[in-house]
Tab-separated table of C-alpha atoms in Angstrom:
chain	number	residue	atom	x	y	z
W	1	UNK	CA	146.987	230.397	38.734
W	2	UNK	CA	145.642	227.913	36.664
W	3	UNK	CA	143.919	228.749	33.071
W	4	UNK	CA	140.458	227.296	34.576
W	5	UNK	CA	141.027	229.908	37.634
W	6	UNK	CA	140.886	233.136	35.708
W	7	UNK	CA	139.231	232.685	32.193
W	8	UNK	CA	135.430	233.906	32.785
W	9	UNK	CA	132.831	231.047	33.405
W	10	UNK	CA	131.384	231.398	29.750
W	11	UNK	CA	134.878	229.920	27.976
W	12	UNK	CA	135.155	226.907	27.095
W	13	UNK	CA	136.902	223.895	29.183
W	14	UNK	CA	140.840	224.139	28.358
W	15	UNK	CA	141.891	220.415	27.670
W	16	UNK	CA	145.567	220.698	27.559
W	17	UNK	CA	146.310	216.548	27.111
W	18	UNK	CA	146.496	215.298	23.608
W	19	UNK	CA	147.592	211.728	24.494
W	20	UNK	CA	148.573	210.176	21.315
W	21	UNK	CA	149.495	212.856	18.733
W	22	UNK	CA	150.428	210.755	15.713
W	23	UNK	CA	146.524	208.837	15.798
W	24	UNK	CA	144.045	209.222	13.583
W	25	UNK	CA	141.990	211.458	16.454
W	26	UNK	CA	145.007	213.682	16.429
W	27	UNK	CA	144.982	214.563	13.097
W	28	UNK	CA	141.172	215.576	13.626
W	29	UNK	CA	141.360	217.311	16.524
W	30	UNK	CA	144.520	219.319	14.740
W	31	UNK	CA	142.341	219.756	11.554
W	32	UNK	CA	138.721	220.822	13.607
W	33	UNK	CA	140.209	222.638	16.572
W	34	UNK	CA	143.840	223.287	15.876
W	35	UNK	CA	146.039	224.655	13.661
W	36	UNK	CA	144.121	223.738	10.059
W	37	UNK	CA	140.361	224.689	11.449
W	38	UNK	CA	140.457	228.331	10.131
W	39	UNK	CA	141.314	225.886	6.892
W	40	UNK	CA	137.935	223.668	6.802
W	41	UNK	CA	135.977	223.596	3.584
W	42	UNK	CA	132.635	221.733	3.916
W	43	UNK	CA	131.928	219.966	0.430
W	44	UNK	CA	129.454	217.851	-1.008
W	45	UNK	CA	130.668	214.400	-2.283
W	46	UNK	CA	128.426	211.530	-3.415
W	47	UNK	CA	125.283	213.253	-1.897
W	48	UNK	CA	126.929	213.662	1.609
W	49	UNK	CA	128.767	215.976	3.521
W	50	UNK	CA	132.450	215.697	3.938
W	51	UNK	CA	135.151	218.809	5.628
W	52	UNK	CA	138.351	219.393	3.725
W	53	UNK	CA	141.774	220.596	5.061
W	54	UNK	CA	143.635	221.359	1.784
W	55	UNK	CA	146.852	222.459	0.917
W	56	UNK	CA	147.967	220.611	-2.261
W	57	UNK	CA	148.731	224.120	-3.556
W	58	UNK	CA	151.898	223.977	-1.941
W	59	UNK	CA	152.953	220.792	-4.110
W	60	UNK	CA	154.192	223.298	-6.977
W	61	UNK	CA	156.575	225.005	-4.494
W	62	UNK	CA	160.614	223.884	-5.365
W	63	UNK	CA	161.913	222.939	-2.312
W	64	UNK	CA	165.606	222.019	-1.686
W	65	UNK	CA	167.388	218.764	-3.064
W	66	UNK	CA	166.484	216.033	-0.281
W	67	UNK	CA	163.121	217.436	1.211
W	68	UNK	CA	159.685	216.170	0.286
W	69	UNK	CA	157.304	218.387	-1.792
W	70	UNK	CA	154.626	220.230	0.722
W	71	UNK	CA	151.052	219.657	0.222
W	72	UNK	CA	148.374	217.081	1.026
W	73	UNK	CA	144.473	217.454	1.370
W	74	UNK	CA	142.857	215.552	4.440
W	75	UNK	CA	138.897	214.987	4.092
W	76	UNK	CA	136.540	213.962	6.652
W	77	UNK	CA	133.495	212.728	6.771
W	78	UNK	CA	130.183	213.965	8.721
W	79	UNK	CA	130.907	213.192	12.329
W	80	UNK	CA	135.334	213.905	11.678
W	81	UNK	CA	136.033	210.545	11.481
W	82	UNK	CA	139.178	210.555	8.370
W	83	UNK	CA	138.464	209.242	5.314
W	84	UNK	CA	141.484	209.472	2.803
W	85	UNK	CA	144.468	212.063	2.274
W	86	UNK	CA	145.045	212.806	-0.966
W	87	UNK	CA	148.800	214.412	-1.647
W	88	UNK	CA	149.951	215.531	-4.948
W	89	UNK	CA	153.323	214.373	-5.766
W	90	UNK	CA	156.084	214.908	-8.556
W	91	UNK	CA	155.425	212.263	-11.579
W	92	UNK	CA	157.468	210.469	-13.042
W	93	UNK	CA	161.358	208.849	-11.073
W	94	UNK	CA	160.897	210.962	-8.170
W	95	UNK	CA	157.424	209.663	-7.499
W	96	UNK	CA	158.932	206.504	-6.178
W	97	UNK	CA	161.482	208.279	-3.717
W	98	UNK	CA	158.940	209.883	-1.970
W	99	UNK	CA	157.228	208.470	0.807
W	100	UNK	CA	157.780	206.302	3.949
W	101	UNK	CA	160.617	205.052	2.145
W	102	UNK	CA	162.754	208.448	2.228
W	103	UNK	CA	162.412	212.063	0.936
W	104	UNK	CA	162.773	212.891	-2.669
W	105	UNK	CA	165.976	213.762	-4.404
W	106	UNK	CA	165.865	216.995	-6.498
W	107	UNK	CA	163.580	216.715	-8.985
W	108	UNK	CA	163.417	219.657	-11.757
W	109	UNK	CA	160.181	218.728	-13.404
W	110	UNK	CA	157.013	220.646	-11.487
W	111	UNK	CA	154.727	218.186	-13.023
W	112	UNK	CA	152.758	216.446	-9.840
W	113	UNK	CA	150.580	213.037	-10.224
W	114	UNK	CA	147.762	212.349	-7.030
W	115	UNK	CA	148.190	209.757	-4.682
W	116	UNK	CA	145.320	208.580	-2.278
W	117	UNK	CA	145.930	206.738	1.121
W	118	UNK	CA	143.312	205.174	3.399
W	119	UNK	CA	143.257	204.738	6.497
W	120	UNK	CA	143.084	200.810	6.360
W	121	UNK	CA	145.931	200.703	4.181
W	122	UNK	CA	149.180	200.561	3.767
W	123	UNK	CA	149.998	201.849	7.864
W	124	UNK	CA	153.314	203.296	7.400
W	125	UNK	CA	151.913	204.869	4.022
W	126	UNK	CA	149.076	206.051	6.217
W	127	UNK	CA	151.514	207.801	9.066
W	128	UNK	CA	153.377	209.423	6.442
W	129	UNK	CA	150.450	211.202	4.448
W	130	UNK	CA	149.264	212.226	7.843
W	131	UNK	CA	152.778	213.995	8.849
W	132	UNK	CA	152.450	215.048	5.253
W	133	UNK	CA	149.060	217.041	6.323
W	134	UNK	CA	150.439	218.278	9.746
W	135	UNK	CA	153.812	219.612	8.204
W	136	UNK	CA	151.515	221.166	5.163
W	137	UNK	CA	149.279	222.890	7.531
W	138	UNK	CA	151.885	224.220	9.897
W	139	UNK	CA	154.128	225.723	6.931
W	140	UNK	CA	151.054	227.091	5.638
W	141	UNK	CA	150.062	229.377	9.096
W	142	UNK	CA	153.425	229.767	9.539
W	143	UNK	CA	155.142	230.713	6.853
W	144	UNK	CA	154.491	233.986	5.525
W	145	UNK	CA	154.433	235.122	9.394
W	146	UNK	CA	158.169	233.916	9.004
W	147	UNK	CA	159.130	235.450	5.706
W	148	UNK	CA	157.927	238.486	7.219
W	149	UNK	CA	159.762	238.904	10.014
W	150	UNK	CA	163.306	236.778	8.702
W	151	UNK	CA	163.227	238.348	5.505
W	152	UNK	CA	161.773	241.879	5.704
W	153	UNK	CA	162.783	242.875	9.514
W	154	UNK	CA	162.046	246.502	9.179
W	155	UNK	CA	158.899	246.820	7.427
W	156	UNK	CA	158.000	243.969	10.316
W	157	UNK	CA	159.174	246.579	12.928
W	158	UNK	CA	157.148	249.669	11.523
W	159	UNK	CA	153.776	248.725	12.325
W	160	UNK	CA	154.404	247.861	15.726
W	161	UNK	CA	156.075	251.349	16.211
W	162	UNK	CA	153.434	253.021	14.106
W	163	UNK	CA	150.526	251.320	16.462
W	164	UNK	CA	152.348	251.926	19.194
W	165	UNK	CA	153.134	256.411	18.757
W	166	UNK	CA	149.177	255.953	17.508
W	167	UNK	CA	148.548	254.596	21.190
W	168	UNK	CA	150.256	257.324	22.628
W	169	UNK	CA	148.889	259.898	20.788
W	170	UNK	CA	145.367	258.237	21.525
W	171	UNK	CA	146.046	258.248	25.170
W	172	UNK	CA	147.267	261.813	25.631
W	173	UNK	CA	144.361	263.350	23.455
W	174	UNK	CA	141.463	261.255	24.323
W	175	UNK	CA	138.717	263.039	26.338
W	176	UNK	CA	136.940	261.216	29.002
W	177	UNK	CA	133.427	260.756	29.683
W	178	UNK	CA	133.592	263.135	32.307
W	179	UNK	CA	135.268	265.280	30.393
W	180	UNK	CA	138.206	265.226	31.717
W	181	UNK	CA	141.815	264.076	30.158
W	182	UNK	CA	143.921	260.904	31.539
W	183	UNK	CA	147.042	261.948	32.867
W	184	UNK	CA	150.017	262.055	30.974
């Protein structure tokens, strides 16, 4: 059946369509509902509010010859309408290779300069910073989930086998109301 079918009447609508997932409203809806909202910050800039989605602390992370440095913080203003991404970047040679343009080529120095785009500027600037935000976010949910299950397998496999003896045990000593016990 349907999600709409079986969730009770107080949850919320389920609006599977996204439509255009490279737009500006994407990017908000992905920030406020998706994958970055347990990521918000509400700040104070200039006297107003504005919402956050930061991960420019990924920017110092090496990454391998080729790939683009991680990181780039997306603020809003009051009503989630973008304002700017800001993305921290290596400085100096480097700088230059990274962007629309193609990915940076291994870069040894860890020392990162900010660039700001707007969204009325430079477009295929603009599309970039916001994949830069979307991959940022993503890696950052997903990837100590992933280190813990590539890397460590059977520390990963211990708690589920812990929780699940604990459920057992739970279920063959647990007294009901009635006082009686559940079958075995």
């Amino acid at each position: 059946p349907p999600v709409g079918d079986v969730s009770p009447p107080h949850s919320p609508p389920h609006a599977p369509e996204w439509g255009d997932k490279l737009s500006d409203e994407a990017l908000t809806r992905f920030c406020r509902h998706g994958m970055g909202a347990h990521r918000v910050e509400a700040l104070e800039e200039g006297g107003r509010r504005v919402f956050a989605v930061r991960t420019n602390a990924l920017a110092a992370l090496p990454v391998r010859p080729g790939y683009a440095s991680y990181g780039a913080d997306a603020y809003f203003d009051e009503s989630w309408r973008v304002l700017r991404i800001e993305r921290c970047e290596p400085a100096g040679s480097a700088a230059g290779r990274v962007g629309p343009s193609g990915a940076a080529r291994g870069f040894e120095a860890r020392q990162l300069t900010t660039r700001t785009f707007y969204p009325d500027g430079d477009p295929a600037a603009w599309e970039y910073a916001k994949f830069c935000v979307r991959s940022s976010v993503f890696t950052l949910v997903t990837a100590p989930r992933r280190s813990l299950a590539e890397i460590q397998p059977r520390p990963a496999q211990v708690a589920p086998t812990g929780d699940r003896d604990v459920v057992r045990y739970a279920l063959r000593h647990h007294r009901r109301p009635d006082g009686g016990r559940p079958p075995p």
